[in-house]
């Protein structure tokens, strides 16, 4: 019963009450004690197994090398508020949408494709049309990689601002190459050289300075140099990514956004990642299923099929899936329904028992002892920039040996925000707060996402504890 479990856990060194949830390691320990083999399965693993039981696999291309063809890069636009993300996305789209028909009404479906000519070849680019990095982070938190390239928009009259740095860190954490659009160069006080200097300090060095990032001066308002920006995206994709997919297999991809439409029922904009999606296909998207009744493109026109990197709005689903969930074409409606029902049941159960495994300093130690974890990611927040710098300097001096590495993925002055927690959740990081408090719903979100926030008022105490964790000596907190 519960009481003897609590007792047993206590003897294993875990203080829990009967209604508390325990983490994966504790469950494994408990299993050992009781002579059971406890396997802790992540939702991703669980879903993989579910698909496997239907002989399906999400995530890799089928077929031979010969079946793979170049696919367009998928691009997210990021940057500080008011630096022109929305304006730029609109300008790029208006300047040049694939298959634009005279009199066609543009429709915001969450993503669109444009084309451009590079070295005499017609090349396409897909833009995720939800400015800001919320969508990007949400998708990544679900473990799906939605974008190939990030365009970092920086207003030339304003320069690098806090959210510029935040966006930069998000893109880096996702290991996505960055193209910088230095925007608003039409303004008299624009200083694009200053922007280059500022970003160089953050390690984003322009090609013209000998670095490997492409910077393009643009004006979203005057539609200046938009073609150059498109070219830079294509060149960056060609230089550092091998973007190919098999268009002949059954389609798979991600849900970009979805909602319930009064007239049309559930509609979902999906991004095809491999294969070709066709009207009439049986499809399962997250916990929703159905037969693709119709597809609509970014011009509001019906389309019959969508090839890799093509976004399309899909009609005919049974429910509204979540952004970032995957979709997969299956043999028939029956299979789609069975998979969807299993997923839905699991989502319901998970929602009830919602408390994700926490990533704490102690967890880190435990997994390090087992030789699993070698990297501790930290986000530092402090009351003044001096304290953040002092903390980071001191951390850099900790001698951790070769096996472990300490990575500060973001730092900043001010309260701990929900965006900090999002980044921590997506990167498995721990947040260190020095003389600061959480803001708004940050604590709530951290609880839900299983992100640990540690607060300190004395620098050496923070250093001591992190050092102890890195050396596997942190005392458990009771
Ligand atoms: P977002 O918050 O990054 O999406 O920024 P918006 O696209 O909403 O742009 C913020 C403001 O800057 C708006 O008033 C835009 O009209 C203006 N803006 C955007 N791009 C340019 C530009 O290239 N030149 C000038 N002068 N203004 C711009």
XYZ file of C-alpha atoms and ligand atoms in Angstrom:
506
model
C 0.000 0.000 0.000
C 0.921 3.655 -0.155
C 2.317 3.848 3.365
C 4.767 1.020 2.872
C 5.853 2.478 -0.468
C 6.541 5.790 1.228
C 8.487 3.952 3.867
C 10.473 2.023 1.329
C 11.251 5.214 -0.556
C 12.353 6.808 2.679
C 14.792 3.989 3.252
C 16.118 4.652 -0.238
C 16.724 8.244 0.716
C 13.676 9.796 -0.939
C 11.325 11.955 1.047
C 7.910 11.827 -0.550
C 4.322 11.883 0.581
C 1.706 9.468 -0.697
C 0.221 11.954 -3.150
C 3.467 13.222 -4.601
C 4.835 12.027 -7.904
C 8.364 10.723 -8.155
C 10.900 10.978 -10.928
C 12.084 8.307 -13.301
C 15.229 7.417 -11.365
C 13.291 6.915 -8.159
C 10.873 4.627 -9.938
C 13.764 2.572 -11.230
C 15.268 2.378 -7.739
C 11.971 1.300 -6.306
C 11.664 -1.345 -8.988
C 15.062 -2.761 -8.105
C 14.082 -2.919 -4.465
C 10.921 -4.815 -5.338
C 12.625 -7.009 -7.905
C 10.788 -5.539 -10.848
C 12.347 -4.127 -13.929
C 10.904 -0.668 -14.247
C 11.140 0.924 -17.648
C 10.374 4.588 -17.800
C 9.113 5.524 -21.240
C 8.981 9.078 -22.550
C 5.893 10.237 -24.484
C 8.024 10.324 -27.626
C 9.146 6.732 -27.122
C 5.610 5.721 -26.373
C 4.377 7.261 -29.590
C 7.152 5.639 -31.546
C 6.117 2.273 -30.159
C 2.483 2.942 -30.961
C 3.359 3.717 -34.579
C 5.671 0.702 -34.729
C 2.819 -1.539 -33.707
C 1.140 -0.428 -36.933
C 4.347 -0.903 -38.881
C 4.824 2.836 -39.188
C 7.776 5.071 -38.474
C 7.854 8.821 -38.136
C 10.896 10.860 -38.972
C 13.108 9.333 -41.582
C 12.896 9.069 -45.320
C 12.081 5.757 -46.887
C 13.712 4.414 -49.989
C 17.126 4.860 -51.575
C 19.440 7.795 -52.019
C 18.091 8.069 -55.576
C 14.619 8.818 -54.271
C 15.784 11.904 -52.422
C 15.340 15.275 -54.096
C 16.238 18.768 -52.932
C 13.534 20.324 -50.801
C 13.109 24.026 -49.996
C 14.446 25.315 -46.663
C 11.877 26.069 -43.976
C 12.540 29.446 -42.371
C 11.435 31.078 -39.103
C 11.656 34.842 -38.639
C 12.764 35.958 -35.177
C 13.793 39.177 -33.475
C 12.974 41.931 -31.018
C 9.454 43.331 -30.884
C 8.831 46.150 -33.388
C 11.964 45.390 -35.372
C 9.785 44.456 -38.350
C 9.152 40.689 -38.336
C 5.519 40.992 -39.391
C 6.247 43.679 -41.954
C 9.073 41.629 -43.427
C 6.955 38.476 -43.657
C 4.219 40.472 -45.384
C 6.647 42.164 -47.749
C 8.325 38.903 -48.758
C 4.991 37.331 -49.357
C 3.517 40.194 -51.358
C 6.622 40.557 -53.446
C 6.566 37.002 -54.576
C 4.284 34.141 -53.735
C 4.476 30.883 -55.677
C 1.594 30.462 -58.133
C 0.168 33.835 -57.275
C -2.946 34.352 -59.312
C -4.318 37.673 -60.374
C -7.006 38.761 -57.978
C -6.256 35.920 -55.585
C -6.897 36.760 -51.951
C -3.930 36.053 -49.742
C -4.836 33.975 -46.775
C -2.818 33.678 -43.592
C -2.619 29.950 -43.030
C 0.502 30.015 -40.832
C 3.116 29.405 -43.496
C 3.750 30.238 -47.138
C 6.167 29.559 -49.941
C 7.966 32.063 -52.154
C 10.335 31.526 -55.006
C 13.440 33.258 -56.175
C 16.076 32.820 -58.821
C 19.570 31.893 -57.692
C 22.275 31.236 -60.301
C 19.634 30.834 -62.964
C 17.717 28.211 -61.002
C 14.234 28.630 -59.647
C 14.395 28.007 -55.908
C 11.617 27.908 -53.359
C 11.655 28.923 -49.678
C 9.020 28.172 -47.045
C 8.375 30.752 -44.346
C 6.638 29.981 -41.085
C 4.286 32.954 -40.882
C 3.875 33.197 -37.127
C 6.259 35.918 -36.050
C 8.109 35.649 -32.803
C 9.625 32.503 -31.527
C 6.666 31.175 -29.544
C 5.645 28.722 -32.255
C 9.245 27.750 -32.823
C 9.776 27.070 -29.130
C 6.479 25.239 -28.746
C 7.376 22.914 -31.580
C 10.852 22.314 -30.290
C 9.568 21.632 -26.808
C 7.613 18.811 -28.411
C 10.834 17.494 -29.794
C 10.145 18.360 -33.391
C 12.442 20.367 -35.550
C 10.273 22.723 -37.533
C 12.772 25.042 -39.174
C 16.007 24.702 -41.083
C 17.096 28.335 -40.937
C 16.341 31.328 -38.699
C 16.173 34.860 -40.060
C 17.122 37.226 -37.258
C 15.561 40.641 -37.833
C 17.389 43.586 -36.244
C 16.199 47.162 -36.754
C 19.160 49.245 -37.865
C 17.920 52.296 -35.948
C 17.580 50.388 -32.692
C 20.318 47.775 -32.747
C 20.613 44.589 -30.729
C 17.971 44.406 -27.984
C 17.174 41.796 -25.288
C 14.831 39.749 -27.468
C 17.388 39.810 -30.281
C 19.776 38.007 -27.967
C 17.036 35.687 -26.769
C 16.129 34.767 -30.352
C 19.786 34.226 -31.144
C 20.069 31.839 -28.219
C 16.942 29.944 -29.241
C 18.281 29.457 -32.753
C 21.661 28.372 -31.437
C 20.123 25.941 -28.965
C 18.184 24.428 -31.860
C 21.367 24.286 -33.920
C 19.809 26.234 -36.780
C 21.935 28.498 -39.021
C 21.109 32.199 -38.787
C 20.765 34.769 -41.578
C 20.632 38.343 -40.290
C 18.200 40.802 -41.865
C 19.315 44.289 -40.852
C 15.958 46.032 -41.286
C 14.718 49.625 -41.575
C 17.739 50.835 -43.520
C 15.432 53.412 -45.123
C 15.464 55.334 -41.853
C 17.821 58.303 -41.591
C 19.238 57.143 -38.256
C 19.864 53.594 -39.466
C 23.305 52.294 -38.547
C 23.760 48.822 -40.075
C 27.493 48.804 -39.283
C 26.731 49.153 -35.593
C 24.404 46.138 -35.771
C 27.194 44.091 -37.329
C 29.577 45.135 -34.562
C 27.064 44.329 -31.847
C 26.259 40.869 -33.189
C 29.930 40.118 -33.682
C 30.263 40.512 -29.925
C 27.713 37.735 -29.583
C 29.732 35.505 -31.861
C 27.613 36.068 -34.945
C 30.277 37.334 -37.327
C 29.350 38.685 -40.792
C 30.959 37.035 -43.796
C 32.443 40.367 -44.850
C 34.338 40.402 -41.522
C 35.625 36.892 -42.116
C 32.841 35.116 -40.234
C 30.336 32.653 -41.556
C 26.999 34.455 -41.166
C 25.281 36.285 -43.980
C 23.997 39.766 -43.162
C 21.639 41.538 -45.567
C 20.553 45.175 -45.249
C 16.858 45.408 -46.015
C 13.850 47.628 -45.700
C 10.600 45.778 -45.260
C 8.778 49.056 -45.682
C 10.421 50.159 -48.938
C 10.801 46.529 -50.099
C 14.529 47.008 -50.491
C 16.919 44.065 -51.004
C 14.270 41.431 -50.362
C 15.638 39.366 -53.244
C 19.104 39.547 -51.685
C 17.704 38.221 -48.436
C 16.063 35.316 -50.263
C 19.309 34.590 -52.045
C 21.237 34.619 -48.751
C 18.783 32.065 -47.338
C 19.219 29.748 -50.316
C 23.016 30.103 -50.223
C 23.107 29.408 -46.489
C 20.966 26.312 -47.013
C 23.209 25.085 -49.814
C 26.398 25.759 -47.889
C 25.569 24.208 -44.547
C 22.553 21.936 -44.930
C 21.726 18.927 -47.011
C 18.015 19.414 -47.430
C 16.550 16.495 -49.286
C 13.443 14.400 -48.949
C 11.686 11.580 -50.720
C 8.547 12.934 -52.431
C 7.284 9.498 -53.470
C 6.532 8.005 -50.046
C 3.441 8.507 -47.888
C 3.463 12.008 -46.451
C 4.637 12.961 -42.950
C 5.199 16.284 -41.288
C 4.166 18.726 -38.618
C 1.101 20.694 -37.666
C 1.997 24.398 -37.829
C -1.279 25.709 -36.480
C -4.875 24.560 -36.219
C -8.235 25.880 -35.169
C -11.919 25.179 -35.295
C -13.553 26.972 -38.211
C -17.254 27.724 -37.902
C -18.127 26.555 -41.379
C -15.388 24.077 -42.168
C -14.851 22.299 -38.858
C -11.303 21.531 -37.666
C -8.682 22.975 -40.011
C -4.964 22.406 -39.632
C -2.063 23.939 -41.516
C 0.513 21.241 -41.952
C 4.065 21.365 -43.200
C 4.917 18.351 -45.317
C 8.407 17.177 -44.347
C 8.666 14.103 -46.550
C 6.444 12.390 -49.064
C 3.552 13.995 -50.913
C 0.232 14.685 -49.230
C -2.826 14.219 -51.428
C -6.525 14.861 -51.212
C -8.146 11.568 -50.228
C -5.250 10.390 -48.025
C -6.083 8.837 -44.662
C -4.245 10.843 -42.080
C -3.622 10.970 -38.363
C -2.456 14.291 -36.878
C -1.778 14.195 -33.152
C -5.000 12.858 -31.630
C -7.045 13.818 -34.714
C -7.740 11.630 -37.709
C -9.648 11.765 -40.954
C -9.503 11.690 -44.698
C -8.047 14.784 -46.377
C -11.230 16.278 -47.809
C -9.578 19.309 -49.366
C -6.337 21.264 -49.189
C -5.990 25.008 -49.510
C -2.808 26.947 -50.183
C -1.672 30.373 -48.993
C -3.660 32.075 -51.752
C -6.867 30.461 -50.654
C -6.798 28.209 -53.726
C -7.601 24.505 -53.579
C -4.676 22.190 -54.274
C -4.616 18.466 -54.953
C -1.207 17.689 -53.512
C 1.630 19.097 -51.409
C 5.261 18.018 -51.764
C 8.126 18.272 -49.188
C 8.406 21.648 -47.371
C 5.024 22.693 -48.751
C 2.540 24.103 -46.257
C -1.141 23.362 -46.809
C -4.339 23.863 -44.894
C -6.037 20.503 -44.450
C -9.797 20.023 -44.111
C -11.458 16.835 -42.936
C -9.954 16.130 -39.513
C -12.024 14.826 -36.605
C -10.522 17.229 -34.063
C -8.087 20.136 -33.701
C -4.480 18.919 -33.265
C -1.853 20.978 -31.424
C 0.894 23.052 -33.034
C 4.043 20.993 -33.296
C 2.301 17.619 -33.260
C 3.157 15.293 -36.090
C 0.952 14.046 -38.882
C 1.355 10.861 -40.833
C -0.483 9.322 -43.767
C -1.606 5.756 -43.116
C -3.125 2.897 -45.088
C -6.792 3.500 -44.396
C -9.291 5.381 -42.255
C -9.567 2.548 -39.798
C -5.887 2.581 -38.946
C -5.950 6.374 -38.648
C -8.830 6.177 -36.212
C -7.192 3.465 -34.109
C -3.962 5.410 -33.736
C -5.830 8.630 -32.967
C -7.946 6.937 -30.300
C -4.884 5.515 -28.580
C -3.197 8.906 -28.655
C -6.241 10.632 -27.314
C -6.580 8.199 -24.426
C -2.955 8.726 -23.587
C -3.195 12.491 -23.744
C -6.123 12.345 -21.373
C -4.215 10.173 -18.926
C -1.148 12.373 -19.180
C -3.176 15.492 -18.531
C -4.533 13.959 -15.388
C -1.172 12.964 -14.091
C 0.467 16.100 -15.322
C 3.804 16.628 -13.692
C 6.700 16.130 -15.930
C 9.889 14.547 -14.714
C 11.842 17.393 -13.263
C 15.220 18.294 -14.505
C 16.955 19.329 -11.325
C 20.538 19.664 -10.290
C 20.113 16.456 -8.356
C 18.763 14.665 -11.421
C 21.728 15.904 -13.345
C 24.059 14.428 -10.763
C 22.233 11.141 -10.789
C 22.410 10.798 -14.548
C 26.003 11.911 -14.536
C 26.880 9.183 -12.074
C 25.343 6.720 -14.471
C 27.482 8.190 -17.199
C 24.531 9.541 -19.149
C 24.614 13.276 -18.813
C 27.668 15.254 -19.706
C 26.277 18.668 -20.283
C 24.679 20.999 -17.794
C 22.784 23.845 -19.430
C 22.176 26.986 -17.402
C 20.226 30.182 -17.833
C 21.450 33.028 -15.619
C 19.232 35.882 -14.482
C 20.452 38.611 -12.138
C 19.393 41.945 -10.716
C 22.177 43.922 -12.354
C 24.448 43.112 -15.254
C 27.461 43.167 -12.940
C 26.167 40.255 -10.918
C 25.325 38.203 -14.002
C 28.803 38.767 -15.373
C 30.430 37.933 -12.047
C 28.408 34.741 -11.845
C 29.281 33.726 -15.372
C 32.965 34.507 -14.887
C 33.095 32.458 -11.725
C 31.276 29.566 -13.395
C 33.729 29.630 -16.274
C 36.531 29.135 -13.786
C 35.118 25.945 -12.294
C 37.402 23.094 -13.184
C 35.029 20.363 -14.266
C 37.412 18.015 -15.986
C 36.831 16.570 -19.444
C 33.738 14.510 -18.899
C 31.325 17.282 -18.063
C 30.644 20.591 -19.661
C 28.838 23.600 -18.373
C 26.997 25.705 -20.904
C 25.373 29.061 -20.216
C 22.749 29.170 -22.967
C 21.209 32.476 -21.992
C 21.767 35.287 -19.543
C 20.027 38.508 -18.722
C 19.083 41.190 -16.266
C 15.655 41.251 -14.647
C 12.920 38.933 -13.447
C 12.650 35.327 -14.614
C 10.124 35.317 -17.450
C 7.984 32.692 -19.148
C 10.256 32.964 -22.172
C 13.218 31.991 -19.978
C 11.264 28.970 -18.789
C 10.320 28.036 -22.375
C 13.935 28.078 -23.429
C 14.927 26.079 -20.339
C 12.257 23.476 -21.087
C 13.292 23.176 -24.711
C 16.978 22.867 -23.838
C 16.795 20.885 -20.604
C 18.341 23.774 -18.746
C 18.239 24.913 -15.147
C 17.548 28.551 -14.344
C 19.746 30.330 -11.820
C 18.155 33.460 -10.351
C 20.415 35.848 -8.503
C 18.550 38.440 -6.443
C 15.587 38.209 -8.795
C 12.050 36.871 -8.626
C 9.863 35.134 -11.178
C 7.494 37.267 -13.210
C 3.842 36.586 -14.038
C 3.161 32.913 -14.573
C 6.816 31.875 -14.815
C 6.693 29.697 -11.689
C 3.493 28.013 -12.772
C 4.935 27.291 -16.197
C 8.173 26.002 -14.674
C 6.185 23.603 -12.496
C 4.211 22.380 -15.438
C 7.248 21.967 -17.650
C 9.416 20.476 -14.952
C 12.000 23.226 -15.088
C 14.053 23.860 -11.967
C 14.615 27.454 -10.879
C 17.207 27.949 -8.158
C 17.367 31.255 -6.322
C 20.441 32.702 -4.713
C 21.364 35.922 -2.958
C 25.033 35.178 -2.518
C 27.221 34.476 -5.525
C 29.606 32.065 -3.867
C 26.699 29.940 -2.705
C 25.464 29.585 -6.284
C 28.962 28.713 -7.451
C 29.448 26.217 -4.637
C 26.281 24.351 -5.418
C 26.827 24.192 -9.150
C 30.400 23.106 -8.616
C 29.235 20.452 -6.178
C 26.682 19.169 -8.675
C 29.273 19.038 -11.420
C 31.565 17.065 -9.189
C 28.752 14.805 -8.097
C 28.735 15.946 -4.511
C 25.559 17.916 -4.103
C 23.750 17.099 -0.888
C 20.093 16.309 -1.444
C 17.798 19.093 -0.284
C 15.154 18.217 2.264
P 7.348 43.104 -35.220
O 6.876 43.416 -33.842
O 8.791 42.696 -35.228
O 6.485 42.148 -35.972
O 7.370 44.510 -36.011
P 6.336 45.064 -37.090
O 6.487 44.344 -38.378
O 5.000 45.133 -36.494
O 6.930 46.516 -37.297
C 6.968 47.460 -36.243
C 6.904 48.854 -36.802
O 8.041 49.132 -37.599
C 5.703 49.079 -37.703
O 5.197 50.357 -37.466
C 6.272 48.948 -39.091
O 5.552 49.690 -40.039
C 7.663 49.522 -38.913
N 8.623 48.969 -39.879
C 8.844 47.674 -40.150
N 9.801 47.538 -41.095
C 10.188 48.788 -41.421
C 11.167 49.323 -42.340
O 11.861 48.613 -43.071
N 11.307 50.668 -42.374
C 10.563 51.510 -41.579
N 10.785 52.806 -41.687
N 9.641 51.045 -40.729
C 9.444 49.704 -40.646
